[in-house]
Short mmCIF file of C-alpha atoms in Angstrom, two decimals:
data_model
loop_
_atom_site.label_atom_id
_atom_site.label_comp_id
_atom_site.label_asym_id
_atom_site.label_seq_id
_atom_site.Cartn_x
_atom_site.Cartn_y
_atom_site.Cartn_z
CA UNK A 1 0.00 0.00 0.00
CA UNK A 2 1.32 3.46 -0.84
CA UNK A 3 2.33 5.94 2.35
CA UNK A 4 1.37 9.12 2.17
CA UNK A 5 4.42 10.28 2.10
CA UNK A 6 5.57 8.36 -1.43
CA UNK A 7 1.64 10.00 -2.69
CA UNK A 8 2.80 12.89 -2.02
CA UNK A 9 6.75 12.53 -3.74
CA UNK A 10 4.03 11.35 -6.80
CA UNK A 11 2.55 14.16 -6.93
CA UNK A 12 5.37 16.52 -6.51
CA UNK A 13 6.44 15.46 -9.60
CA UNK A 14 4.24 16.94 -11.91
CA UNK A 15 6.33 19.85 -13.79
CA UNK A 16 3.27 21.89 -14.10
CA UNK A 17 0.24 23.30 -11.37
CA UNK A 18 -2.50 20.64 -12.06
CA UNK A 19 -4.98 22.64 -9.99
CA UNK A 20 -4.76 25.75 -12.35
CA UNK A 21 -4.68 23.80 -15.78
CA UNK A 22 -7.88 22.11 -14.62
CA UNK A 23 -9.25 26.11 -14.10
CA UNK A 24 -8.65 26.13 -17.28
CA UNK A 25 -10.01 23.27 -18.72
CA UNK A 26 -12.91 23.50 -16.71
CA UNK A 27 -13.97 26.84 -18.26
CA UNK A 28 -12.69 25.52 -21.47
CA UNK A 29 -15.84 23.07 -21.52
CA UNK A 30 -18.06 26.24 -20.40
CA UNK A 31 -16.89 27.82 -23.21
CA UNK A 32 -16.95 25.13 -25.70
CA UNK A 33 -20.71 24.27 -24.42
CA UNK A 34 -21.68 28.12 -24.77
CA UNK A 35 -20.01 28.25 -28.41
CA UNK A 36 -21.52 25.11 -29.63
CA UNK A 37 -24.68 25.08 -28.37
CA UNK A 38 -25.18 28.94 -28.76
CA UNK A 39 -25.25 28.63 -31.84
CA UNK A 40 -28.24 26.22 -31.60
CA UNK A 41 -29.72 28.58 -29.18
CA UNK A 42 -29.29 31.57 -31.80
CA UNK A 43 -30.91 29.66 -34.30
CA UNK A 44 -33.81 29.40 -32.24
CA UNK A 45 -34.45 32.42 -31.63
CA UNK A 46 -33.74 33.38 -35.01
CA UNK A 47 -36.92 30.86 -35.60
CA UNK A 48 -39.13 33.15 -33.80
CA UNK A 49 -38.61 35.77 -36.80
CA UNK A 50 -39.91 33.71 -39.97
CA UNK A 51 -43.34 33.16 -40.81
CA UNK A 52 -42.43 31.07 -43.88
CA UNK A 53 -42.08 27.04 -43.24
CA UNK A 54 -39.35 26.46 -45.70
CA UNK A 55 -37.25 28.50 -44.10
CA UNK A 56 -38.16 27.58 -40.43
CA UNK A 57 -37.43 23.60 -41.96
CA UNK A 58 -33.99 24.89 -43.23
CA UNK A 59 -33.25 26.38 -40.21
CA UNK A 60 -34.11 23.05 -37.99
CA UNK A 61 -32.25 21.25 -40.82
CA UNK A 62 -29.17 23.29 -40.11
CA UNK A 63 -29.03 22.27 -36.13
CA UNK A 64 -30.33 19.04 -36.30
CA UNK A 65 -27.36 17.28 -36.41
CA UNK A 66 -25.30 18.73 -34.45
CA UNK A 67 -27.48 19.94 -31.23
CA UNK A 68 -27.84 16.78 -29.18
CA UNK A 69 -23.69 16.37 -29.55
CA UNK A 70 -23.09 20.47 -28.37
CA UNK A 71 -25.41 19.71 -25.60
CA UNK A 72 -22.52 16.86 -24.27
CA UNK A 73 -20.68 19.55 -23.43
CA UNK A 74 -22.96 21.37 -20.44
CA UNK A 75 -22.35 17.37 -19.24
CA UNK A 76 -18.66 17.94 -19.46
CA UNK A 77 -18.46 20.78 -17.60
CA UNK A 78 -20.45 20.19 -14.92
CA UNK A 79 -18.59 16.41 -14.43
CA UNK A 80 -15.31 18.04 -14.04
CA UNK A 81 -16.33 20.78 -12.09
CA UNK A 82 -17.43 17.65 -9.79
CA UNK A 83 -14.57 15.92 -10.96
CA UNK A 84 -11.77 17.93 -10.33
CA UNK A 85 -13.30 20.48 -7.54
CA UNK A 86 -15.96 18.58 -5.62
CA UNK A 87 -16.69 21.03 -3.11
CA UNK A 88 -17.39 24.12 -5.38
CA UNK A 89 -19.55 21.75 -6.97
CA UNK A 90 -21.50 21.08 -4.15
CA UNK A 91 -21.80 24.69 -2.77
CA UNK A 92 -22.45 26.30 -5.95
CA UNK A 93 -24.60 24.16 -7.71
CA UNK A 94 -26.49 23.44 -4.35
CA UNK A 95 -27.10 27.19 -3.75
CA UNK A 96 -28.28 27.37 -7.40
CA UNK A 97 -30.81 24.64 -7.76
CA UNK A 98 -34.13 26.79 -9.09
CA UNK A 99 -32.04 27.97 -11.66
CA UNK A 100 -30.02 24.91 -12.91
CA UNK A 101 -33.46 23.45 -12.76
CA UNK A 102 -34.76 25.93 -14.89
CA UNK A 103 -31.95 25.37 -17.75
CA UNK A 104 -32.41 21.72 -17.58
CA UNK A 105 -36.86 22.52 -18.00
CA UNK A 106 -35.83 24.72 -20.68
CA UNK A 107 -33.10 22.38 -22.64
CA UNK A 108 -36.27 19.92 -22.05
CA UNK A 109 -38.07 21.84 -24.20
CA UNK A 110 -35.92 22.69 -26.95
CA UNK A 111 -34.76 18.80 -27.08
CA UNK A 112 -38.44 17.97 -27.64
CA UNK A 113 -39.80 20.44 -29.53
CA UNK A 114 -38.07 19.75 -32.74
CA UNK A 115 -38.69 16.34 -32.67
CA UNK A 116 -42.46 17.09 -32.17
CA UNK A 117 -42.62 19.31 -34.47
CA UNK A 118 -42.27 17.58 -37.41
CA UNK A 119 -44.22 14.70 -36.65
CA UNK A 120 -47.71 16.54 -37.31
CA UNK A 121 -49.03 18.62 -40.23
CA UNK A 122 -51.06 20.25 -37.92
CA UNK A 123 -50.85 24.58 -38.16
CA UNK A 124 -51.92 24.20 -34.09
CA UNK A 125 -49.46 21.46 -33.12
CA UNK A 126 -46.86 23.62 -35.31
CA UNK A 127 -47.71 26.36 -33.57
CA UNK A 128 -47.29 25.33 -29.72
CA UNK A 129 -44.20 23.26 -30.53
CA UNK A 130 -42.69 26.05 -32.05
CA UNK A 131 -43.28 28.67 -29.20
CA UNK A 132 -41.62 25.64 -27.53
CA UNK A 133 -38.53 25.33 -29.31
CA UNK A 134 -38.20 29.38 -28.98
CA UNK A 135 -38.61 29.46 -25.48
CA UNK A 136 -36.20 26.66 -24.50
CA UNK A 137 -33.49 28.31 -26.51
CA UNK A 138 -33.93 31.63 -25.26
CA UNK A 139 -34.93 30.72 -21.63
CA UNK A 140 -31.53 27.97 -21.91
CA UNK A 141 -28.70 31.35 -22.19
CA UNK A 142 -30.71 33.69 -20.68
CA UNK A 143 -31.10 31.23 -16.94
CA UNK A 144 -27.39 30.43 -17.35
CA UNK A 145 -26.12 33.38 -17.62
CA UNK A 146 -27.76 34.54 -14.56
CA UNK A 147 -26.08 31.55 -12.82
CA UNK A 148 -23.21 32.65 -14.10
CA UNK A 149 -23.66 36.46 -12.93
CA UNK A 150 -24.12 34.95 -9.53
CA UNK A 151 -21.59 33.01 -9.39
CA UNK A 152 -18.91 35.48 -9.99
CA UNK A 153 -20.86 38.20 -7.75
CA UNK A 154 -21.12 35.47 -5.13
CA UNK A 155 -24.58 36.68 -4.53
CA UNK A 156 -26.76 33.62 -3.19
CA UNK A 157 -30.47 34.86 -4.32
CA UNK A 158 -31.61 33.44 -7.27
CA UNK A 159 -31.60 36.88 -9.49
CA UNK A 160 -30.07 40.40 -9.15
CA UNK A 161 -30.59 43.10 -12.02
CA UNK A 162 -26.88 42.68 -12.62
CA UNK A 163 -27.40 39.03 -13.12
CA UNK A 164 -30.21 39.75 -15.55
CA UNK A 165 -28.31 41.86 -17.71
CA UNK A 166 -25.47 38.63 -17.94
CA UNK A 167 -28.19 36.61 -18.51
CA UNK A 168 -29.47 38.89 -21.42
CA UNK A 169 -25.82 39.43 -22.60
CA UNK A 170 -25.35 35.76 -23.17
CA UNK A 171 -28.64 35.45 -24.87
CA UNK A 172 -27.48 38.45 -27.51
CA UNK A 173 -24.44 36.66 -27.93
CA UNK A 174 -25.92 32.77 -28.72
CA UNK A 175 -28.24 35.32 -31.57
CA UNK A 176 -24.76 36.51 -32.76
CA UNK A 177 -23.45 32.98 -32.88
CA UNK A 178 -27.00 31.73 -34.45
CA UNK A 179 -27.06 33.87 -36.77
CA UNK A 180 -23.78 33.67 -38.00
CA UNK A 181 -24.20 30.12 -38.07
CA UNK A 182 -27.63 29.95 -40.10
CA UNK A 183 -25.76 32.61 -42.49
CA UNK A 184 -23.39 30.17 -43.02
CA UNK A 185 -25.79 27.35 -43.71
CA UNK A 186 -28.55 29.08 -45.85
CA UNK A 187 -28.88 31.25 -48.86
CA UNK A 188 -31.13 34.09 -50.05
CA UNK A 189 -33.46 35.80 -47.63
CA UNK A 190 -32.94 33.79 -44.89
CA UNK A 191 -29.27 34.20 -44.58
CA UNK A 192 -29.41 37.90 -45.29
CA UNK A 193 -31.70 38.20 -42.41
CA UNK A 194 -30.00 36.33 -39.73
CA UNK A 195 -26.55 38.18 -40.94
CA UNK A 196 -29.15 41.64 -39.96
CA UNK A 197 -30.28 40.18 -36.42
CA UNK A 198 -26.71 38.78 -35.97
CA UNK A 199 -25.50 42.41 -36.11
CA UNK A 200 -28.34 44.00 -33.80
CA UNK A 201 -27.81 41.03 -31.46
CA UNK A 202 -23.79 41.91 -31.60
CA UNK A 203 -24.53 45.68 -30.70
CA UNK A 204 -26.81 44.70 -28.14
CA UNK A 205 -24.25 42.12 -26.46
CA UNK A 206 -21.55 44.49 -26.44
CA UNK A 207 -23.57 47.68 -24.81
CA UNK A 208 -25.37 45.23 -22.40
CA UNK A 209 -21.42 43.70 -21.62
CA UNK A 210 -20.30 47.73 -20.99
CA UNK A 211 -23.06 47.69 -18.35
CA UNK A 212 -22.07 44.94 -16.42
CA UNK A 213 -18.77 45.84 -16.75
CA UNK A 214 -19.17 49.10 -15.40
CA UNK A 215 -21.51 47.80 -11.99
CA UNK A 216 -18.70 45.00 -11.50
CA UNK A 217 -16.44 47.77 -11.55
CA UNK A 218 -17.98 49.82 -8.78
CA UNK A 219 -18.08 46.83 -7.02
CA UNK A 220 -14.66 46.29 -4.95
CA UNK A 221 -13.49 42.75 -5.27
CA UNK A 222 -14.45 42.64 -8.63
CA UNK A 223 -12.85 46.05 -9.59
CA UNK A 224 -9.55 45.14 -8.10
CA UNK A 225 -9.58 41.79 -10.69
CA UNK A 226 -11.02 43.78 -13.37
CA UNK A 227 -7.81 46.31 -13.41
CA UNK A 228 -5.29 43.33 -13.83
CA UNK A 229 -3.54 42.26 -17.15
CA UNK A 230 -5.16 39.36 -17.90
CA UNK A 231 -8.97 41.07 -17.55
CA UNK A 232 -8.04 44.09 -19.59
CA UNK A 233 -6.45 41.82 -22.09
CA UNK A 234 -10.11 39.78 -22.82
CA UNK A 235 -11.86 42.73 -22.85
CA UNK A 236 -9.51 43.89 -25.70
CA UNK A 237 -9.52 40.75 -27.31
CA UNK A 238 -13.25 40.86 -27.31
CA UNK A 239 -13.55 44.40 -28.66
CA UNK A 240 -11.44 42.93 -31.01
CA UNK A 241 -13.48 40.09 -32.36
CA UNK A 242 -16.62 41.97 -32.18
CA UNK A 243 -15.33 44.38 -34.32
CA UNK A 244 -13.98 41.40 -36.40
CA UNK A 245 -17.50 39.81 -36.45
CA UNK A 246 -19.26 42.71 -37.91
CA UNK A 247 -16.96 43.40 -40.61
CA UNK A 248 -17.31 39.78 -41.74
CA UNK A 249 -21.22 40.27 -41.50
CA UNK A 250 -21.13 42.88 -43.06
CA UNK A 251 -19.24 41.61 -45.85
CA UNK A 252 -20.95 38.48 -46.21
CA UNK A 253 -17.87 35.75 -44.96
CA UNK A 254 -20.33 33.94 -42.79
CA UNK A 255 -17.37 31.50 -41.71
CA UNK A 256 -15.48 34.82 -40.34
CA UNK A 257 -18.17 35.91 -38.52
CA UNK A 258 -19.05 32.29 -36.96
CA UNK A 259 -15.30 32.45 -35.90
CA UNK A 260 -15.46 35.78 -34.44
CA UNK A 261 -18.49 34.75 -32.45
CA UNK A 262 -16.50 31.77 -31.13
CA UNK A 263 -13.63 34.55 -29.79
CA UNK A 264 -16.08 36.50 -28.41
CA UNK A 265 -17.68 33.65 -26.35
CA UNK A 266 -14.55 32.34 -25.12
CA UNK A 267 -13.03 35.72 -24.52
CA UNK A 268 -16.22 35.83 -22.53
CA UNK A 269 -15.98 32.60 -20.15
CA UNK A 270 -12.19 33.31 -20.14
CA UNK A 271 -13.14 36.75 -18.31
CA UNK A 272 -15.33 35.11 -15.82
CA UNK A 273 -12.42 32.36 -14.61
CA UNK A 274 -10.08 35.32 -14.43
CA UNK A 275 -12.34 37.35 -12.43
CA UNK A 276 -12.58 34.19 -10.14
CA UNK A 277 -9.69 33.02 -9.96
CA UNK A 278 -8.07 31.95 -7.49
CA UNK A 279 -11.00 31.89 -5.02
CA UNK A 280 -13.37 29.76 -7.45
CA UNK A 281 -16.59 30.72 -5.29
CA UNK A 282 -16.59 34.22 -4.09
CA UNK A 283 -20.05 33.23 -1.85
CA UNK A 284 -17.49 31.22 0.80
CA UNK A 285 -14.72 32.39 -0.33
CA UNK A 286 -13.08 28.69 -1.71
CA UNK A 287 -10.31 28.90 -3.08
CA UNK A 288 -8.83 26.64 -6.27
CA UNK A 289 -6.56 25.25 -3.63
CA UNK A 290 -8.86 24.33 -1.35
CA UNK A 291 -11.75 22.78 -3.77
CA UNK A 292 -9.03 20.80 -5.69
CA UNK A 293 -9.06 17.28 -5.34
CA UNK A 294 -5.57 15.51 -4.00
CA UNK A 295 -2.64 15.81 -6.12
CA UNK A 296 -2.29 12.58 -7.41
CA UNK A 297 -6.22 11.92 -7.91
CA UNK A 298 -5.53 15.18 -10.13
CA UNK A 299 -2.83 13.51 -11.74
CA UNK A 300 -4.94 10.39 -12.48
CA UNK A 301 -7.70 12.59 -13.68
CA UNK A 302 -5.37 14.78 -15.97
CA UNK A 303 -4.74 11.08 -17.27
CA UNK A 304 -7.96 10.01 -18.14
CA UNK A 305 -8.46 13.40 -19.92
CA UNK A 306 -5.79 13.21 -22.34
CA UNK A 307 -6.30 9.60 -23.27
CA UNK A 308 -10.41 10.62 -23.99
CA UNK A 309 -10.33 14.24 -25.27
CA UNK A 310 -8.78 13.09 -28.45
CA UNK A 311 -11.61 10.61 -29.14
CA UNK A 312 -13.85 13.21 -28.21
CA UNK A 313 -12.78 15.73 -30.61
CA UNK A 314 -12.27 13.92 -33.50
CA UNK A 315 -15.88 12.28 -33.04
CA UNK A 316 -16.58 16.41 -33.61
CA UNK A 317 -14.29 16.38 -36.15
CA UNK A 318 -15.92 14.12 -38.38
CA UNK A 319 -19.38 15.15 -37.54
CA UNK A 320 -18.71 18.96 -38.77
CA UNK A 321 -17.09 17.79 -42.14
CA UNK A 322 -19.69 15.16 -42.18
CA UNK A 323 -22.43 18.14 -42.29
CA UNK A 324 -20.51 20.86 -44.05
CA UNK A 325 -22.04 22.80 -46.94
CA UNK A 326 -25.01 24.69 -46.78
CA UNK A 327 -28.09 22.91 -45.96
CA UNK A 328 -32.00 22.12 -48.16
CA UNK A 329 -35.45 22.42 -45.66
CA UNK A 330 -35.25 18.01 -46.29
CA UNK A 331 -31.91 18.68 -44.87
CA UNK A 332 -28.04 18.32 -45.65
#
C-alpha cells in the first residue's frame, strides 16, 4: 500500500500546477458548451422571426445534427467541475438549484420540440411546438447566464438586475453565434436576415457587456480583478473580435463571422475564470486550492483526460465535415 508520504513525492512530480490547468479546462468546456450550443440557441431564436415554413425547416435542418452532440458539453463541464473540484460543486450548484433546474426545464423543451414538431401537419401542433422550441433556446442562455452572474458576484439569491443583464448578454451573444451560423448554412433571404439580427444582437451584447462591466467595476473585489492584465487583455480581445465579427457580417464571410463569435464567447468565459480566480466561489470564499481534489487523484484525472479528449474531438471532427455545406429544408 502506498504511504502518504511516497503520494505525495508522486505528486510533486508533476512539472506543471495541475490545480490551475484544470481552471482552465474546466472553463474551457463552459466555453466550448456556450459556443456550440449557442449557436443552436441563436438559431432558435432566429426561428421566432420567420413566418415562412421552408425557411423555419432549413433552419431546424441546419441544427439538427449537431445539437444533441453540443449539448454533451454542459455534461462535461459540470462532471469536471465535480470531478476535479468537488466542493465548489457542491456549494455552488447546491445554492443554485431553481435555476439549474430551470436550464435543464428549458433544454427539455428545446430537445423535444423539434422532434415534435415535425411529426404533425397540424398549423396548431406547429404552432405550440414552435413557441416551444423558442422558449427553450432563449430561456436555456438567458437562466445560465444569470447563474453565471451569480456566481462570480457570489450573490446567493436566485436573481439580481446585474445578473439579468449577464443573462441577457449571453442570450445576444448565442443570436450573434446563431445567426452567424444559419448565415453560413442558408442562402437568399434567410441568410441575409440572420446576418441583420446577428448584427443587432452583436450591438446589443456588447452595450449590455459595458453595463455589467461598469456595476462590476464599482463593485470592490471585482474592480480590483477587473484592473489586472489578464482582464483588460479579454476585454480587448473581445472588442477585437466583435469588431472582427461585424466586418465579416457585413461583408458576407459567414465562416469569419461564426469564428469571431466563437472569440467573443470564449473571450467571454475566459473573463469570468479570471475574475474568479483563485478563489473559485466568491459566496465562501473557496479557493482553487482548497476545492481541488488531491494531487495525485488530479494527476490520475489529468490522465484520463488526455487519453479521452482526443476521441472526443475527432468524433466532432468528423461530424462537422460530415455536415458541411449549406443545408436544403429536407436537410443536408
Amino acid at each position: 500500500m502506498t504511504e502518504p508520504a511516497e503520494t505525495a513525492t508522486v505528486a510533486l512530480s508533476s512539472p506543471i500546477d495541475l490545480t490551475t490547468l484544470w481552471v482552465v479546462i474546466v472553463f474551457a468546456f463552459l466555453g466550448t458548451f456556450l459556443y456550440l450550443d449557442g449557436f443552436d440557441f441563436g438559431a432558435g431564436a432566429l426561428f421566432a422571426t420567420r413566418t415562412d415554413e421552408a425557411e423555419r425547416e432549413r433552419i431546424l435542418a441546419a441544427i439538427g445534427p449537431f445539437w444533441d452532440g453540443n449539448e454533451v458539453w454542459l455534461v462535461v463541464f459540470g462532471g469536471s467541475l465535480f470531478a476535479a473540484f468537488p466542493p465548489l460543486y457542491a456549494t455552488l450548484f447546491s445554492r443554485h438549484y431553481l435555476l439549474l433546474f430551470g436550464v435543464l426545464g428549458a433544454l427539455i423543451c428545446r430537445g423535444l420540440a423539434p422532434e415534435f414538431y415535425e411529426q404533425r401537419d397540424d398549423e396548431t401542433w406547429k404552432r405550440w411546438w414552435g413557441r416551444s422550441f423558442v422558449v427553450g433556446s432563449i430561456a436555456t442562455p438567458l437562466l445560465l447566464g444569470v447563474f453565471v452572474g451569480n456566481w462570480v458576484l457570489g450573490t446567493t439569491v436566485t436573481e439580481t438586475p446585474v445578473t439579468v443583464l449577464v443573462g441577457l448578454a449571453v442570450v445576444a451573444l448565442t443570436v450573434v453565434t446563431g445567426g452567424a451560423f444559419v448565415a453560413l448554412k442558408t442562402d437568399g433571404p434567410l441568410a441575409a436576415d440572420a446576418r441583420t439580427w446577428a448584427l443587432r444582437a452583436l450591438v446589443a451584447y456588447l452595450l449590455l457587456i459595458v453595463a455589467v462591466l461598469f456595476v462590476l467595476f464599482v463593485r470592490t473585489h471585482v474592480r480590483d480583478a477587473l484592473i489586472e492584465a489578464l482582464p483588460l487583455a479579454l476585454v480587448a480581445v473581445s472588442i477585437a473580435a466583435g469588431g472582427g465579427c461585424a466586418l465579416a457580417l457585413r461583408r458576407e464571410r459567414d465562416l469569419l463571422a461564426f469564428l469571431a463569435a466563437g472569440g467573443l464567447t470564449y473571450a467571454l468565459v475566459a473573463l469570468v475564470g479570471a475574475l474568479l480566480y483563485p478563489t473559485l466561489d466568491p459566496a465562501t470564499g473557496l479557493t482553487a486550492a482548497d476545492a481541488a481534489i488531491s494531487p495525485l487523484a488530479l494527476q490520475l484525472l489529468t490522465l484520463s483526460a488526455a487519453l479521452l479528449m482526443p476521441l472526443v474531438l475527432t468524433y466532432f471532427a468528423v461530424l462537422y465535415s460530415t455536415f458541411s455545406g449549406s443545408v436544403e429544408a429536407e436537410g443536408y
